[in-house]
Structure formats: C-alpha cells, structure tokens
Short mmCIF file of C-alpha atoms and ligand atoms in Angstrom, two decimals:
data_model
loop_
_atom_site.label_atom_id
_atom_site.label_comp_id
_atom_site.label_asym_id
_atom_site.label_seq_id
_atom_site.Cartn_x
_atom_site.Cartn_y
_atom_site.Cartn_z
CA UNK A 690 12.04 106.04 210.31
CA UNK A 691 14.20 103.86 212.50
CA UNK A 692 15.15 100.44 211.17
CA UNK A 693 13.28 97.45 212.54
CA UNK A 694 14.83 94.26 213.81
CA UNK A 695 14.60 92.49 210.45
CA UNK A 696 16.19 95.47 208.67
CA UNK A 697 19.07 95.45 211.15
CA UNK A 698 19.75 91.79 210.42
CA UNK A 699 19.47 92.22 206.64
CA UNK A 700 21.45 95.40 206.48
CA UNK A 701 24.30 94.65 208.86
CA UNK A 702 24.57 90.94 209.50
CA UNK A 703 23.47 88.94 206.47
CA UNK A 704 26.66 88.03 204.62
CA UNK A 705 28.83 89.01 207.58
CA UNK A 706 32.00 86.92 207.77
CA UNK A 707 33.19 84.27 205.36
CA UNK A 708 30.96 82.31 202.99
CA UNK A 709 31.21 78.59 203.76
CA UNK A 710 29.84 75.63 201.87
CA UNK A 711 29.14 73.65 205.04
CA UNK A 712 26.16 75.89 205.95
CA UNK A 713 23.02 74.47 204.27
CA UNK A 714 20.93 77.03 206.21
CA UNK A 715 22.33 80.19 207.80
CA UNK A 716 20.59 83.45 208.69
CA UNK A 717 16.90 83.31 207.78
CA UNK A 718 15.39 80.12 209.13
CA UNK A 719 14.56 79.33 212.76
CA UNK A 720 17.98 77.79 213.33
CA UNK A 721 21.15 77.27 211.35
CA UNK A 722 22.03 73.92 209.81
CA UNK A 723 25.73 73.10 209.84
CA UNK A 724 27.68 70.18 208.43
CA UNK A 725 30.27 68.96 210.91
CA UNK A 726 33.04 66.99 209.16
CA UNK A 727 32.72 63.24 209.57
CA UNK A 728 34.53 61.97 212.65
CA UNK A 729 35.31 65.46 213.99
CA UNK A 730 34.54 66.71 217.49
CA UNK A 731 32.40 69.86 217.69
CA UNK A 732 34.04 72.61 219.81
CA UNK A 733 31.88 75.42 221.26
CA UNK A 734 32.54 78.63 223.19
CA UNK A 735 30.50 81.72 224.08
CA UNK A 736 31.50 85.09 225.49
CA UNK A 737 29.51 88.17 226.44
CA UNK A 738 30.57 91.82 226.34
CA UNK A 739 28.48 94.16 228.47
CA UNK A 740 28.60 97.92 227.82
CA UNK A 741 30.17 99.77 230.74
CA UNK A 742 31.80 96.56 231.98
CA UNK A 743 33.76 95.06 229.07
CA UNK A 744 33.89 98.14 226.88
CA UNK A 745 33.14 101.82 227.29
CA UNK A 746 31.04 104.16 225.16
CA UNK A 747 34.02 105.92 223.65
CA UNK A 748 35.79 102.73 222.50
CA UNK A 749 35.66 102.39 218.72
CA UNK A 750 32.75 100.10 217.71
CA UNK A 751 35.03 98.30 215.20
CA UNK A 752 37.09 97.20 218.16
CA UNK A 753 34.02 95.91 219.99
CA UNK A 754 33.02 93.92 216.90
CA UNK A 755 36.56 92.58 216.58
CA UNK A 756 36.87 91.70 220.26
CA UNK A 757 33.44 90.03 220.44
CA UNK A 758 34.71 87.35 218.07
CA UNK A 759 38.43 87.50 219.00
CA UNK A 760 37.79 86.38 222.59
CA UNK A 761 36.01 83.29 221.30
CA UNK A 762 38.61 82.63 218.60
CA UNK A 763 41.20 82.68 221.35
CA UNK A 764 39.24 80.08 223.35
CA UNK A 765 39.05 77.82 220.29
CA UNK A 766 42.75 78.42 219.58
CA UNK A 767 43.55 77.17 223.08
CA UNK A 768 41.77 73.91 222.23
CA UNK A 769 43.63 73.59 218.92
CA UNK A 770 40.29 73.84 217.11
CA UNK A 771 39.42 75.14 213.67
CA UNK A 772 36.76 77.89 213.98
CA UNK A 773 33.86 77.75 211.54
CA UNK A 774 30.47 79.21 212.57
CA UNK A 775 29.40 82.09 214.81
CA UNK A 776 26.07 83.22 216.30
CA UNK A 777 25.53 86.75 217.51
CA UNK A 778 23.07 87.72 220.26
CA UNK A 779 22.74 91.50 220.23
CA UNK A 780 20.82 93.56 222.76
CA UNK A 781 20.55 97.16 221.58
CA UNK A 782 19.11 100.19 223.41
CA UNK A 783 18.34 101.80 220.01
CA UNK A 784 19.13 101.30 216.33
CA UNK A 785 22.25 103.44 216.01
CA UNK A 786 23.18 102.92 212.36
CA UNK A 787 26.71 104.35 212.44
CA UNK A 788 27.48 102.25 215.53
CA UNK A 789 26.02 99.10 213.96
CA UNK A 790 27.83 99.64 210.69
CA UNK A 791 31.15 100.10 212.39
CA UNK A 792 30.58 97.21 214.82
CA UNK A 793 29.61 94.90 211.93
CA UNK A 794 32.70 95.92 209.92
CA UNK A 795 35.00 94.98 212.82
CA UNK A 796 33.22 91.66 213.24
CA UNK A 797 33.18 90.97 209.49
CA UNK A 798 36.88 91.61 209.07
CA UNK A 799 38.13 89.26 211.75
CA UNK A 800 35.51 86.64 210.82
CA UNK A 801 36.73 86.61 207.20
CA UNK A 802 40.35 86.51 208.31
CA UNK A 803 39.59 83.24 210.11
CA UNK A 804 37.09 81.78 207.64
CA UNK A 805 34.18 82.11 210.10
CA UNK A 806 30.60 82.48 208.80
CA UNK A 807 27.94 84.32 210.83
CA UNK A 808 25.10 81.79 210.68
CA UNK A 809 22.52 83.24 213.04
CA UNK A 810 21.76 85.11 216.20
CA UNK A 811 19.18 87.05 218.07
CA UNK A 812 18.35 90.76 218.14
CA UNK A 813 16.53 92.27 221.08
CA UNK A 814 16.18 95.66 222.69
CA UNK A 815 17.59 96.53 226.09
CA UNK A 816 20.91 97.69 227.59
CA UNK A 817 23.78 97.26 225.10
CA UNK A 818 25.14 93.75 225.36
CA UNK A 819 26.88 91.53 222.82
CA UNK A 820 27.16 87.80 223.07
CA UNK A 821 28.96 85.73 220.44
CA UNK A 822 28.93 81.98 220.28
CA UNK A 823 31.62 80.35 218.19
CA UNK A 824 31.53 76.79 216.93
CA UNK A 825 34.38 74.91 215.34
CA UNK A 826 35.80 71.45 215.26
CA UNK A 827 38.82 69.32 215.83
CA UNK A 828 39.64 66.47 213.50
CA UNK A 829 42.83 64.44 213.34
CA UNK A 830 45.09 64.73 216.39
CA UNK A 831 43.03 65.32 219.50
CA UNK A 832 42.11 68.69 220.99
CA UNK A 833 44.45 70.50 223.37
CA UNK A 834 43.36 70.74 226.99
CA UNK A 835 44.55 72.46 230.11
CA UNK A 836 45.00 69.18 231.88
CA UNK A 837 47.66 67.31 229.88
CA UNK A 838 50.80 68.87 231.41
CA UNK A 839 53.38 67.01 233.53
CA UNK A 840 56.19 68.15 235.84
CA UNK A 841 59.23 69.01 233.72
CA UNK A 842 57.19 70.20 230.74
CA UNK A 843 58.55 73.47 229.37
CA UNK A 844 56.18 76.45 229.50
CA UNK A 845 55.85 78.94 226.63
CA UNK A 846 53.73 81.99 225.89
CA UNK A 847 52.89 83.58 222.55
CA UNK A 848 53.21 87.30 221.83
CA UNK A 849 54.10 89.94 224.41
CA UNK A 850 51.69 89.77 227.35
CA UNK A 851 50.96 92.95 229.25
CA UNK A 852 50.56 95.16 226.19
CA UNK A 853 46.79 94.83 226.20
CA UNK A 854 46.41 95.68 229.91
CA UNK A 855 48.48 98.83 229.40
CA UNK A 856 46.48 99.63 226.25
CA UNK A 857 43.23 99.35 228.21
CA UNK A 858 44.52 101.80 230.82
CA UNK A 859 45.50 104.24 228.07
CA UNK A 860 42.08 103.84 226.46
CA UNK A 861 40.40 104.43 229.82
CA UNK A 862 42.52 107.52 230.41
CA UNK A 863 44.19 106.14 233.54
CA UNK A 864 47.66 105.78 231.99
CA UNK A 865 49.46 108.48 230.02
CA UNK A 866 52.31 107.48 227.77
CA UNK A 867 54.45 110.30 226.38
CA UNK A 868 55.80 108.30 223.44
CA UNK A 869 52.85 108.41 221.03
CA UNK A 870 54.05 105.50 218.86
CA UNK A 871 54.31 103.31 221.98
CA UNK A 872 50.92 104.52 223.17
CA UNK A 873 49.28 103.71 219.82
CA UNK A 874 50.89 100.29 219.71
CA UNK A 875 49.61 99.38 223.20
CA UNK A 876 46.10 100.73 222.53
CA UNK A 877 45.96 98.66 219.37
CA UNK A 878 46.96 95.51 221.21
CA UNK A 879 43.96 96.06 223.47
CA UNK A 880 41.49 97.19 220.82
CA UNK A 881 42.44 94.62 218.18
CA UNK A 882 43.94 91.54 219.85
CA UNK A 883 45.31 88.75 217.64
CA UNK A 884 43.92 85.35 218.57
CA UNK A 885 46.56 82.68 217.88
CA UNK A 886 44.32 80.33 215.95
CA UNK A 887 46.92 78.87 213.56
CA UNK A 888 49.42 78.38 216.39
CA UNK A 889 46.85 76.55 218.51
CA UNK A 890 46.13 74.12 215.69
CA UNK A 891 49.82 73.41 215.12
CA UNK A 892 50.42 72.93 218.84
CA UNK A 893 48.24 69.82 218.85
CA UNK A 894 51.29 68.01 217.46
CA UNK A 895 53.66 69.33 220.13
CA UNK A 896 52.05 70.61 223.35
CA UNK A 897 50.75 68.62 226.31
CA UNK A 898 48.50 71.42 227.62
CA UNK A 899 47.32 74.87 226.56
CA UNK A 900 45.26 77.78 227.92
CA UNK A 901 44.46 81.18 226.49
CA UNK A 902 45.62 84.11 228.57
CA UNK A 903 42.59 86.22 229.37
CA UNK A 904 42.89 86.87 233.12
CA UNK A 905 46.64 87.47 233.41
CA UNK A 906 49.53 85.17 232.55
CA UNK A 907 50.47 84.14 236.09
CA UNK A 908 46.90 83.28 237.05
CA UNK A 909 46.17 81.46 233.81
CA UNK A 910 49.47 79.53 233.88
CA UNK A 911 48.47 78.58 237.43
CA UNK A 912 45.12 77.31 236.13
CA UNK A 913 46.87 75.20 233.48
CA UNK A 914 49.23 73.82 236.11
CA UNK A 915 46.42 73.06 238.59
CA UNK A 916 44.35 71.33 235.88
CA UNK A 917 47.45 69.27 235.06
CA UNK A 918 48.03 68.36 238.74
CA UNK A 919 51.32 70.34 238.75
CA UNK A 920 52.74 73.65 239.88
CA UNK A 921 54.46 76.23 237.71
CA UNK A 922 57.60 78.35 237.87
CA UNK A 923 57.95 81.41 235.67
CA UNK A 924 61.23 83.28 235.28
CA UNK A 925 60.72 87.04 235.44
CA UNK A 926 63.74 87.66 233.18
CA UNK A 927 62.38 85.26 230.54
CA UNK A 928 59.10 87.12 230.07
CA UNK A 929 58.83 88.58 226.58
CA UNK A 930 58.02 92.25 227.15
CA UNK A 931 57.53 94.55 224.17
CA UNK A 932 59.64 97.66 223.64
CA UNK A 933 56.50 99.88 223.76
CA UNK A 934 55.49 98.38 227.12
CA UNK A 935 58.97 98.97 228.56
CA UNK A 936 58.95 102.48 227.15
CA UNK A 937 55.55 103.12 228.81
CA UNK A 938 56.17 101.54 232.21
CA UNK A 939 59.89 100.83 232.64
CA UNK A 940 61.33 97.32 232.72
CA UNK A 941 60.18 96.21 236.19
CA UNK A 942 56.58 97.38 235.90
CA UNK A 943 56.41 96.04 232.35
CA UNK A 944 57.32 92.56 233.61
CA UNK A 945 54.84 92.71 236.48
CA UNK A 946 52.15 93.83 234.02
CA UNK A 947 53.08 90.97 231.66
CA UNK A 948 52.39 88.58 234.57
CA UNK A 949 49.28 90.16 235.98
CA UNK A 950 47.60 92.15 233.18
CA UNK A 951 44.80 90.53 231.28
CA UNK A 952 42.90 90.34 228.00
CA UNK A 953 46.08 89.32 226.20
CA UNK A 954 44.43 86.53 224.23
CA UNK A 955 47.80 84.87 223.85
CA UNK A 956 48.40 81.15 224.30
CA UNK A 957 50.29 79.73 227.26
CA UNK A 958 51.31 76.13 226.62
CA UNK A 959 53.36 73.30 228.05
CA UNK A 960 55.60 71.11 225.91
CA UNK A 961 57.21 67.83 227.02
CA UNK A 962 61.02 68.28 226.96
CA UNK A 963 61.39 65.56 224.33
CA UNK A 964 59.12 67.53 221.95
CA UNK A 965 60.79 70.92 222.32
CA UNK A 966 63.52 70.70 219.67
CA UNK A 967 61.13 69.38 217.03
CA UNK A 968 58.64 72.15 217.84
CA UNK A 969 61.35 74.81 217.60
CA UNK A 970 62.35 73.39 214.21
CA UNK A 971 58.83 73.07 212.81
CA UNK A 972 57.46 76.28 214.33
CA UNK A 973 60.33 78.80 214.22
CA UNK A 974 59.93 81.21 217.13
CA UNK A 975 60.53 84.35 215.10
CA UNK A 976 57.77 83.40 212.70
CA UNK A 977 55.27 81.98 215.23
CA UNK A 978 56.06 84.49 217.99
CA UNK A 979 56.38 82.54 221.19
CA UNK A 980 58.94 82.29 223.99
CA UNK A 981 59.96 79.94 226.77
CA UNK A 982 59.00 81.42 230.16
CA UNK A 983 59.31 78.61 232.68
CA UNK A 984 58.51 75.05 233.60
CA UNK A 985 55.82 72.88 235.21
CA UNK A 986 56.84 71.53 238.60
CA UNK A 987 55.83 68.63 240.85
CA UNK A 988 55.23 71.08 243.72
CA UNK A 989 51.79 72.71 243.44
CA UNK A 990 51.30 76.49 243.17
CA UNK A 991 52.52 79.27 240.89
CA UNK A 992 55.91 80.84 241.59
CA UNK A 993 57.85 83.62 239.91
CA UNK A 994 61.64 83.50 240.03
CA UNK A 995 63.87 86.56 239.82
CA UNK A 996 67.59 85.71 239.42
CA UNK A 997 66.71 82.20 240.57
CA UNK A 998 65.05 83.33 243.84
CA UNK A 999 61.29 83.10 244.49
CA UNK A 1000 59.71 86.57 244.28
CA UNK A 1001 57.31 87.59 246.98
CA UNK A 1002 54.20 88.81 245.31
CA UNK A 1003 52.12 91.45 246.95
CA UNK A 1004 48.95 92.00 245.00
CA UNK A 1005 48.76 95.59 246.15
CA UNK A 1006 51.87 96.24 244.05
CA UNK A 1007 49.98 96.03 240.80
CA UNK A 1008 46.22 95.86 241.46
CA UNK A 1009 45.84 99.61 241.39
CA UNK A 1010 47.31 99.63 237.92
CA UNK A 1011 45.40 96.76 236.42
CA UNK A 1012 41.94 97.64 237.72
P1 ADP B 1331 13.15 83.73 215.57
O1 ADP B 1331 12.11 84.71 215.95
O2 ADP B 1331 12.63 82.53 214.87
O3 ADP B 1331 14.10 83.43 216.67
P2 ADP B 1331 14.44 85.92 214.37
O4 ADP B 1331 13.39 86.68 213.65
O5 ADP B 1331 14.91 86.37 215.71
O6 ADP B 1331 14.01 84.42 214.43
O7 ADP B 1331 15.69 85.80 213.45
C1 ADP B 1331 15.60 85.55 212.10
C2 ADP B 1331 16.88 85.02 211.57
O8 ADP B 1331 17.89 86.00 211.74
C3 ADP B 1331 17.37 83.77 212.30
O9 ADP B 1331 17.99 82.94 211.34
C4 ADP B 1331 18.39 84.30 213.26
O10 ADP B 1331 19.39 83.35 213.52
C5 ADP B 1331 18.93 85.50 212.50
N1 ADP B 1331 19.42 86.59 213.38
C6 ADP B 1331 18.72 87.30 214.28
N2 ADP B 1331 19.47 88.24 214.86
C7 ADP B 1331 20.71 88.12 214.33
C8 ADP B 1331 21.94 88.80 214.52
N3 ADP B 1331 22.09 89.80 215.38
N4 ADP B 1331 22.99 88.38 213.79
C9 ADP B 1331 22.87 87.35 212.93
N5 ADP B 1331 21.75 86.69 212.68
C10 ADP B 1331 20.67 87.06 213.38
MG1 MG B 1332 11.75 81.11 214.99
#
C-alpha cells in the first residue's frame, strides 16, 4: 500500500538536517517554535523549484534536494547571515519512495553541513514542486546588502562562475564535452553547487555590498551596482575561469559564459579600497576562493572591458548557449 502523507513526513523528513537546541517545537505541531538569539535580526528567504522548469526528470533527486536548500543558503550567504531553520513545502504527484529517499538524502546532507534543522513544512499532492523556506539570523555586525557600494569600491567574485551554466547544458544534453573529467566537474558544479555561507558571514567585516550570483555575473553585478547608485566595470581578463570550463568551451566562450551563465550561487561583493589589504590578509584568496574582477564606477550601467576597451555585447552571441 502506498504511504500516506503522515508516513512520508515520518519516514523521510523527521530528523532531516541538523539537530538544534533552539527548536522547542519542530515537525509535529501546527507550527514550529524557534528561539531567535536576543538582539539578532531574523533573515528569511524562500525559493521554489518546479519540475520541468528548474529541474528535469532525469536529474538525480539528491541534486534536487541539495539545490532546493543550496539556493536559499546562497541568498542568506549574500546577506552575511547564519542559516538555522528550514521549512519544506512539497507537492508530489505520487509517493515515489526511491525518489523521496534520494531527495531527502541530498537535502539532509547539505542541511547538516550548514547546521540547518528542518522544522516543518507542508505535503500536498499535485504536479511535482519543491519550495524551501530558510530562516537564519544576523547578530553582531550588520547584515550585508546590495545597496552599500560606492564608486571606487573593488569588485570580487567567489569561485569560478560559468561552470554551472555549462554543467546544466551537459546535463540537458545540449553540450557535449569530450574530456570526461572536465564534463563531470562541470556537471557537479551544476548539480551540487557550494553556497558560500562562511565567506558571506566573514564579509560583513570587510564588504560594502554583496549579491549572490544566480542570474549571471554581469547582470547580478549590475543589480548590485544599481542598488548602490553606481555603475560597474568588469575586466574580461580578470574573470576566474576554471580549467574544465576552458577545456569545454575554449577561453573566449568560457569568459562569456562566466559573465552570462547563471545558477552559480557564488558571491559577488564590493570592498572599499581601504579595506582590501586587511581582507586579503584575513581571508587568504587561495583558502577562501575569490578574485578581483573589477570596480564600481560613478557612471551608471554595467560595462565589460577587454584590454582596457569597452566590449560591445550582443546578447545573441551567447543566449543560444545559455538557454
Ligand atoms: P497541518 O495540517 O496542521 O498543517 P500537517 O499535517 O500538514 O499539519 O503537518 C504536520 C507536521 O508535519 C507539521 O509540523 C508540519 O510542519 C510538518 N510537515 C508537513 N510536511 C512536511 C514536509 N514535507 N517536511 C517537513 N515537515 C513537514
Ligand atoms: Mg494544523
């Protein structure tokens, strides 16, 4: 006999994620009770993954479980927040036990890695859809925002943007990469992104503004700049592109993909020039994995420089690849 709603919750989601002692009531009552630390600000984000839109049937369910929380962890990272409690709204067409088990294991693993407890949710039937709400808090130095940047602030990005967009194309079957190690690396960057939670928290002491890169680095850097009342210049040569991405696409296309891809879940952040040397000392780049890519400008808009000259960007040059 198929499992009922209560069995699904008991079997797959009770005990999912980390155990926390600030959860007087988690799964089981009508709502969760959570103890927010005295004086802290509550930080909240929610993201929805719709089958056929945000993931496809053949994607591994562990990845979908991982990504459902990772996208929210990345949003909290961009605020410099400490993640704590998650709620899961699941709409399922049927009770597919192997799928649920694998989905829950992906969710459980990344939740434990970040000390997040699953404290509640909702289970309904309908077309497959996963919505995760993540709650956390900021205490001590204030939260990071998109809007704190100023002209002259130095712009950085974590990780190697573009990998995930290429990985998605490989996973969809629209990009073939001969080098199988490179192909696996890129697929993994898409399937199991690494939200930069610890970096975001440390950046509260150094950065003036921060955004997580979910819609493409150039667009998201532009959003940070606009929110800060600035423009932005990014140097094409300064973009950190991974060896697997260059091996898959060649140097030029790799750089364009780093700018325009998406779903990177890296942090793009601005740092006042007077803070840069202290940040580099306290957060060594090799350990924390970030690179300088440009600068905020007084002139509005987002520009890419190649050998010091403004690049003309035709969207048609890369749209066919990205979507
Ligand atoms: P109610 O009908 O009062 O909304 P439910 O019977 O839907 O309660 O849920 C019972 C408990 O299980 C609640 O604590 C709820 O938060 C939790 N829950 C329901 N679905 C999920 C899920 N997919 N993941 C985690 N917790 C869930
Ligand atoms: Mg109820």
